mmCIF file of C-alpha atoms in Angstrom:
data_model
loop_
_atom_site.group_PDB
_atom_site.id
_atom_site.type_symbol
_atom_site.label_atom_id
_atom_site.label_comp_id
_atom_site.label_asym_id
_atom_site.label_seq_id
_atom_site.Cartn_x
_atom_site.Cartn_y
_atom_site.Cartn_z
ATOM 1 C CA MET A 1424 46.393 133.115 84.371
ATOM 2 C CA MET A 1425 48.540 135.048 86.974
ATOM 3 C CA HIS A 1426 50.794 136.519 84.251
ATOM 4 C CA ARG A 1427 47.639 138.018 82.445
ATOM 5 C CA LEU A 1428 46.119 139.210 85.761
ATOM 6 C CA ILE A 1429 49.353 141.091 86.535
ATOM 7 C CA THR A 1430 49.511 142.600 82.893
ATOM 8 C CA PHE A 1431 45.966 143.754 83.387
ATOM 9 C CA LEU A 1432 46.513 145.456 86.613
ATOM 10 C CA PHE A 1433 49.702 147.179 85.132
ATOM 11 C CA VAL A 1434 47.612 148.503 82.186
ATOM 12 C CA CYS A 1435 45.005 149.848 84.344
ATOM 13 C CA LEU A 1436 47.396 151.664 86.677
ATOM 14 C CA LEU A 1437 49.348 152.980 83.801
ATOM 15 C CA SER A 1438 46.230 154.217 81.932
ATOM 16 C CA MET A 1439 45.358 156.169 85.161
ATOM 17 C CA GLY A 1440 48.771 157.652 85.500
ATOM 18 C CA VAL A 1441 49.598 155.936 88.872
ATOM 19 C CA ILE A 1442 52.870 154.523 87.769
ATOM 20 C CA SER A 1443 55.810 156.979 87.728
ATOM 21 C CA GLY A 1444 59.519 156.734 87.582
ATOM 22 C CA ALA A 1445 61.703 156.973 90.525
ATOM 23 C CA VAL A 1446 65.396 158.054 90.588
ATOM 24 C CA ALA A 1447 67.468 155.839 92.957
ATOM 25 C CA SER A 1448 70.455 157.482 94.720
ATOM 26 C CA ASP A 1449 73.647 155.623 95.422
ATOM 27 C CA VAL A 1450 75.035 155.633 99.001
ATOM 28 C CA ASN A 1451 77.796 158.177 99.484
ATOM 29 C CA THR A 1452 81.184 156.657 100.313
ATOM 30 C CA ILE A 1453 83.009 159.932 101.223
ATOM 31 C CA PHE A 1454 83.953 158.701 104.635
ATOM 32 C CA GLU A 1455 85.584 155.438 103.428
ATOM 33 C CA LEU A 1456 88.514 156.124 101.189
ATOM 34 C CA GLU A 1457 91.419 154.007 100.119
ATOM 35 C CA LEU A 1458 91.634 151.089 102.669
ATOM 36 C CA VAL A 1459 95.270 150.554 103.596
ATOM 37 C CA PRO A 1460 96.234 147.626 105.919
ATOM 38 C CA LEU A 1461 98.291 148.474 108.844
ATOM 39 C CA SER A 1462 101.120 146.298 107.728
ATOM 40 C CA GLU A 1463 101.561 148.419 104.618
ATOM 41 C CA ILE A 1464 101.736 151.575 106.643
ATOM 42 C CA ILE A 1465 104.242 150.131 108.956
ATOM 43 C CA LYS A 1466 106.516 148.680 106.317
ATOM 44 C CA ASN A 1467 106.181 151.673 103.981
ATOM 45 C CA PRO A 1468 105.472 154.732 106.011
ATOM 46 C CA THR A 1469 106.874 157.270 103.431
ATOM 47 C CA VAL A 1470 104.364 156.003 100.939
ATOM 48 C CA TYR A 1471 101.406 157.041 102.991
ATOM 49 C CA ASP A 1472 103.000 159.972 104.722
ATOM 50 C CA SER A 1473 100.833 163.101 104.541
ATOM 51 C CA THR A 1474 103.464 165.479 106.089
ATOM 52 C CA MET A 1475 104.446 166.988 102.729
ATOM 53 C CA ALA A 1476 101.467 166.041 100.374
ATOM 54 C CA TYR A 1477 98.007 165.870 101.649
ATOM 55 C CA ARG A 1478 96.551 162.431 101.399
ATOM 56 C CA LYS A 1479 93.477 160.897 103.002
ATOM 57 C CA ILE A 1480 93.239 157.112 103.589
ATOM 58 C CA SER A 1481 91.134 154.752 105.708
ATOM 59 C CA VAL A 1482 92.547 152.068 108.224
ATOM 60 C CA VAL A 1483 90.731 149.412 110.258
ATOM 61 C CA GLY A 1484 91.722 147.554 113.401
ATOM 62 C CA ASN A 1485 90.914 146.787 117.093
ATOM 63 C CA ILE A 1486 91.405 149.293 119.850
ATOM 64 C CA SER A 1487 94.200 147.914 122.157
ATOM 65 C CA GLU A 1488 94.857 151.023 124.253
ATOM 66 C CA ILE A 1489 93.034 154.286 125.170
ATOM 67 C CA ASP A 1490 95.064 157.028 126.632
ATOM 68 C CA LYS A 1491 94.341 160.690 127.300
ATOM 69 C CA HIS A 1492 96.133 161.798 124.094
ATOM 70 C CA LEU A 1493 96.624 158.649 122.114
ATOM 71 C CA ILE A 1494 94.710 155.658 120.969
ATOM 72 C CA THR A 1495 96.466 152.461 119.835
ATOM 73 C CA ILE A 1496 94.831 150.165 117.362
ATOM 74 C CA ASN A 1497 96.283 146.838 116.027
ATOM 75 C CA GLN A 1498 95.633 144.559 113.025
ATOM 76 C CA ASP A 1499 97.473 141.388 112.514
ATOM 77 C CA ASN A 1500 100.060 142.142 115.207
ATOM 78 C CA TYR A 1501 100.782 145.657 113.658
ATOM 79 C CA GLU A 1502 100.103 148.704 115.672
ATOM 80 C CA LEU A 1503 99.269 152.229 114.880
ATOM 81 C CA LYS A 1504 99.082 155.301 117.249
ATOM 82 C CA VAL A 1505 95.915 157.482 116.664
ATOM 83 C CA ASP A 1506 95.421 161.142 117.920
ATOM 84 C CA HIS A 1507 93.059 161.332 120.537
ATOM 85 C CA THR A 1508 92.807 165.087 120.942
ATOM 86 C CA ASN A 1509 89.299 165.369 119.763
ATOM 87 C CA GLN A 1510 87.731 162.947 122.099
ATOM 88 C CA GLN A 1511 84.266 163.420 120.946
ATOM 89 C CA LEU A 1512 85.161 161.413 117.841
ATOM 90 C CA PHE A 1513 85.711 158.443 119.959
ATOM 91 C CA ALA A 1514 82.656 158.718 122.411
ATOM 92 C CA GLY A 1515 81.276 155.219 123.138
ATOM 93 C CA PHE A 1516 84.361 153.376 121.786
ATOM 94 C CA ASN A 1517 86.207 150.974 124.236
ATOM 95 C CA VAL A 1518 89.186 148.647 124.202
ATOM 96 C CA GLY A 1519 88.488 145.651 121.993
ATOM 97 C CA ASP A 1520 86.216 147.472 119.693
ATOM 98 C CA GLY A 1521 86.498 147.183 115.957
ATOM 99 C CA ILE A 1522 87.117 150.616 114.410
ATOM 100 C CA LYS A 1523 87.454 152.222 111.154
ATOM 101 C CA LEU A 1524 89.243 155.784 110.701
ATOM 102 C CA THR A 1525 89.572 158.125 107.766
ATOM 103 C CA GLY A 1526 92.171 160.672 107.889
ATOM 104 C CA GLN A 1527 95.823 161.379 107.417
ATOM 105 C CA PHE A 1528 99.007 159.590 108.537
ATOM 106 C CA LEU A 1529 101.951 161.659 109.528
ATOM 107 C CA TYR A 1530 105.338 159.793 109.550
ATOM 108 C CA ASP A 1531 108.020 160.725 112.004
ATOM 109 C CA PRO A 1532 111.230 158.821 111.554
ATOM 110 C CA MET A 1533 112.634 160.201 114.900
ATOM 111 C CA GLY A 1534 109.677 159.834 117.155
ATOM 112 C CA THR A 1535 106.019 158.603 117.070
ATOM 113 C CA SER A 1536 104.269 158.388 113.939
ATOM 114 C CA ILE A 1537 100.491 159.322 114.378
ATOM 115 C CA PHE A 1538 97.294 158.898 112.419
ATOM 116 C CA TYR A 1539 95.023 161.899 112.679
ATOM 117 C CA PRO A 1540 91.208 161.000 112.105
ATOM 118 C CA ASN A 1541 88.576 163.164 110.542
ATOM 119 C CA TYR A 1542 85.862 160.450 110.701
ATOM 120 C CA VAL A 1543 85.759 157.459 113.113
ATOM 121 C CA MET A 1544 83.158 154.644 112.837
ATOM 122 C CA HIS A 1545 82.440 151.311 114.244
ATOM 123 C CA TYR A 1546 83.673 148.312 112.187
ATOM 124 C CA PRO A 1547 81.974 146.403 110.746
ATOM 125 C CA THR A 1548 79.651 149.127 109.895
ATOM 126 C CA VAL A 1549 76.592 149.596 112.065
ATOM 127 C CA GLN A 1550 73.350 150.847 110.539
ATOM 128 C CA MET A 1551 70.959 152.164 113.071
ATOM 129 C CA GLY A 1552 68.232 153.031 110.657
ATOM 130 C CA GLU A 1553 65.471 155.731 111.458
ATOM 131 C CA VAL A 1554 66.376 157.421 114.800
ATOM 132 C CA ASN A 1555 64.681 160.288 116.668
ATOM 133 C CA ILE A 1556 66.995 163.456 116.877
ATOM 134 C CA SER A 1557 65.966 163.714 120.476
ATOM 135 C CA ALA A 1558 67.378 160.291 121.199
ATOM 136 C CA ILE A 1559 70.772 161.187 119.519
ATOM 137 C CA ILE A 1560 71.011 164.397 121.532
ATOM 138 C CA SER A 1561 70.242 162.703 124.803
ATOM 139 C CA ASN A 1562 72.630 159.789 124.396
ATOM 140 C CA ALA A 1563 75.204 160.685 121.653
ATOM 141 C CA SER A 1564 77.771 158.111 122.729
ATOM 142 C CA LYS A 1565 75.146 155.316 121.842
ATOM 143 C CA PHE A 1566 75.077 156.459 118.095
ATOM 144 C CA ASN A 1567 78.456 157.808 117.731
ATOM 145 C CA GLY A 1568 80.347 156.224 114.840
ATOM 146 C CA LYS A 1569 77.227 154.702 113.431
ATOM 147 C CA TYR A 1570 75.044 155.371 110.471
ATOM 148 C CA VAL A 1571 71.543 156.865 111.065
ATOM 149 C CA THR A 1572 68.547 158.462 109.366
ATOM 150 C CA VAL A 1573 66.745 161.332 110.966
ATOM 151 C CA THR A 1574 63.793 163.387 109.991
ATOM 152 C CA GLY A 1575 63.203 166.991 111.047
ATOM 153 C CA ASN A 1576 62.707 170.728 110.191
ATOM 154 C CA LEU A 1577 65.579 172.460 108.426
ATOM 155 C CA THR A 1578 65.988 175.480 110.479
ATOM 156 C CA GLY A 1579 69.177 176.967 108.832
ATOM 157 C CA ILE A 1580 71.666 176.011 105.999
ATOM 158 C CA LYS A 1581 74.727 177.740 104.629
ATOM 159 C CA PRO A 1582 77.436 176.757 102.304
ATOM 160 C CA THR A 1583 80.953 176.267 103.588
ATOM 161 C CA MET A 1584 84.174 174.982 101.673
ATOM 162 C CA GLY A 1585 82.960 171.857 99.872
ATOM 163 C CA ALA A 1586 79.854 171.228 101.944
ATOM 164 C CA TYR A 1587 76.838 172.841 103.513
ATOM 165 C CA VAL A 1588 76.325 173.309 107.203
ATOM 166 C CA ALA A 1589 72.776 172.766 108.283
ATOM 167 C CA ASP A 1590 70.669 172.624 111.616
ATOM 168 C CA ILE A 1591 67.861 170.047 111.734
ATOM 169 C CA SER A 1592 65.302 170.330 114.628
ATOM 170 C CA SER A 1593 63.259 167.503 116.135
ATOM 171 C CA LEU A 1594 59.690 167.433 115.258
ATOM 172 C CA ASP A 1595 58.715 166.658 118.804
ATOM 173 C CA THR A 1596 61.129 168.477 121.174
ATOM 174 C CA GLY A 1597 62.819 171.066 118.997
ATOM 175 C CA HIS A 1598 66.245 169.512 119.783
ATOM 176 C CA ARG A 1599 68.699 170.710 117.008
ATOM 177 C CA LEU A 1600 71.326 168.410 115.351
ATOM 178 C CA ARG A 1601 74.220 169.826 113.379
ATOM 179 C CA VAL A 1602 74.567 168.395 109.762
ATOM 180 C CA SER A 1603 77.526 168.545 107.400
ATOM 181 C CA TYR A 1604 76.208 167.832 103.934
ATOM 182 C CA TYR A 1605 78.266 167.057 100.950
ATOM 183 C CA GLY A 1606 76.514 167.720 97.643
ATOM 184 C CA SER A 1607 74.258 170.264 95.937
ATOM 185 C CA THR A 1608 70.783 171.276 97.007
ATOM 186 C CA ASP A 1609 68.225 173.719 96.726
ATOM 187 C CA LEU A 1610 66.705 173.113 100.194
ATOM 188 C CA GLU A 1611 66.025 176.133 102.379
ATOM 189 C CA ALA A 1612 64.979 176.842 105.888
ATOM 190 C CA GLY A 1613 61.468 175.738 106.784
ATOM 191 C CA ASP A 1614 61.645 172.542 104.689
ATOM 192 C CA MET A 1615 60.952 169.192 106.398
ATOM 193 C CA VAL A 1616 63.990 166.871 105.506
ATOM 194 C CA SER A 1617 65.225 163.356 105.877
ATOM 195 C CA VAL A 1618 69.045 162.977 106.347
ATOM 196 C CA SER A 1619 71.172 159.820 106.381
ATOM 197 C CA GLY A 1620 74.750 159.565 107.061
ATOM 198 C CA LEU A 1621 77.594 158.898 109.670
ATOM 199 C CA PHE A 1622 76.971 160.504 113.199
ATOM 200 C CA ASN A 1623 80.335 161.303 114.570
ATOM 201 C CA GLY A 1624 81.559 163.826 117.106
ATOM 202 C CA ASP A 1625 78.106 165.403 117.609
ATOM 203 C CA VAL A 1626 77.751 166.035 113.799
ATOM 204 C CA LEU A 1627 75.894 164.132 111.167
ATOM 205 C CA TYR A 1628 77.987 163.825 108.127
ATOM 206 C CA SER A 1629 75.783 163.202 105.235
ATOM 207 C CA GLY A 1630 75.855 162.607 101.553
ATOM 208 C CA GLN A 1631 72.063 162.079 101.331
ATOM 209 C CA MET A 1632 69.592 164.874 102.309
ATOM 210 C CA GLY A 1633 66.253 165.671 100.750
ATOM 211 C CA LYS A 1634 62.646 166.721 101.376
ATOM 212 C CA LYS A 1635 60.600 164.402 103.479
ATOM 213 C CA ARG A 1636 57.516 163.543 101.555
ATOM 214 C CA PRO A 1637 54.241 161.929 102.744
ATOM 215 C CA PRO A 1638 53.617 158.275 101.664
ATOM 216 C CA LEU A 1639 52.626 157.960 98.122
ATOM 217 C CA SER A 1640 49.049 156.860 97.480
ATOM 218 C CA ILE A 1641 46.771 156.837 94.459
ATOM 219 C CA SER A 1642 45.201 160.015 95.341
ATOM 220 C CA THR A 1643 48.512 161.599 95.356
ATOM 221 C CA PHE A 1644 48.658 161.197 91.541
ATOM 222 C CA ILE A 1645 44.793 161.401 90.890
ATOM 223 C CA PRO A 1646 43.080 163.966 93.037
ATOM 224 C CA GLY A 1647 39.616 162.805 93.982
ATOM 225 C CA PHE A 1648 40.595 159.103 93.890
ATOM 226 C CA THR A 1649 38.423 157.544 96.441
ATOM 227 C CA GLY A 1650 37.040 154.127 97.624
ATOM 228 C CA LEU A 1651 34.525 154.246 94.777
ATOM 229 C CA TRP A 1652 37.474 154.142 92.394
ATOM 230 C CA SER A 1653 38.874 151.130 94.115
ATOM 231 C CA MET A 1654 35.477 149.285 94.077
ATOM 232 C CA PHE A 1655 35.223 150.074 90.400
ATOM 233 C CA ILE A 1656 38.737 148.596 89.682
ATOM 234 C CA ILE A 1657 38.042 145.484 91.882
ATOM 235 C CA GLY A 1658 34.747 145.047 89.869
ATOM 236 C CA LEU A 1659 36.761 145.106 86.587
ATOM 237 C CA LEU A 1660 39.027 142.426 87.986
ATOM 238 C CA VAL A 1661 36.091 140.218 88.880
ATOM 239 C CA ILE A 1662 34.570 140.573 85.497
ATOM 240 C CA TYR A 1663 37.980 139.939 83.736
ATOM 241 C CA MET A 1664 38.694 136.835 85.876
ATOM 242 C CA LYS A 1665 35.214 135.238 85.226
ATOM 243 C CA HIS A 1666 35.901 135.559 81.440
ATOM 244 C CA GLU A 1667 39.298 133.601 81.808
#
């Protein structure tokens, strides 16, 4: 009985053009590259050295020390020095926090080998979901190193080397958030967009950005579809069920 009812509903909706295909997009992992244990870096530093040949990797650990210029992370009793010059990348991080970094390791056999981060995130990954742009602007350290989704007006966009740089303004206060978008797009200033990605160092790094569309309804597909149509469909269902 239930199977037949579901089939009937499907046929009704399909005949009215309500059902349409949707393309799913994969989550972009541009911030999380080859994950290398600290033990491997310490034991084989030349293998991961980016001094002569550019190589980007990811490492994880716990923050054991925060200094003005360096941060130390540890994993299984192995330690790695991390450059702390760009302190905005580490806003909101404290000693003991789990951390994941993506960047370059530079080996110095005569001194201190250092990891230079491009992206810094909390580990395990923290998904904050839909967040108001104004909330991020007013308390950036709370969201730093975490994944967020924002909605706003695209006030400007321009291509750069391998990415687009865009500004998204809040719908309520007009606060602007800088976005670095990796991918192709035909979006332009004036579009209302939804952006998901890693917020780090006052920039939202994103691999997902698209137009923000209103929630879908039957009237979206069939102009003029009203409550009368709904009553008609319900009536058909009642008649169908009585004959079963």
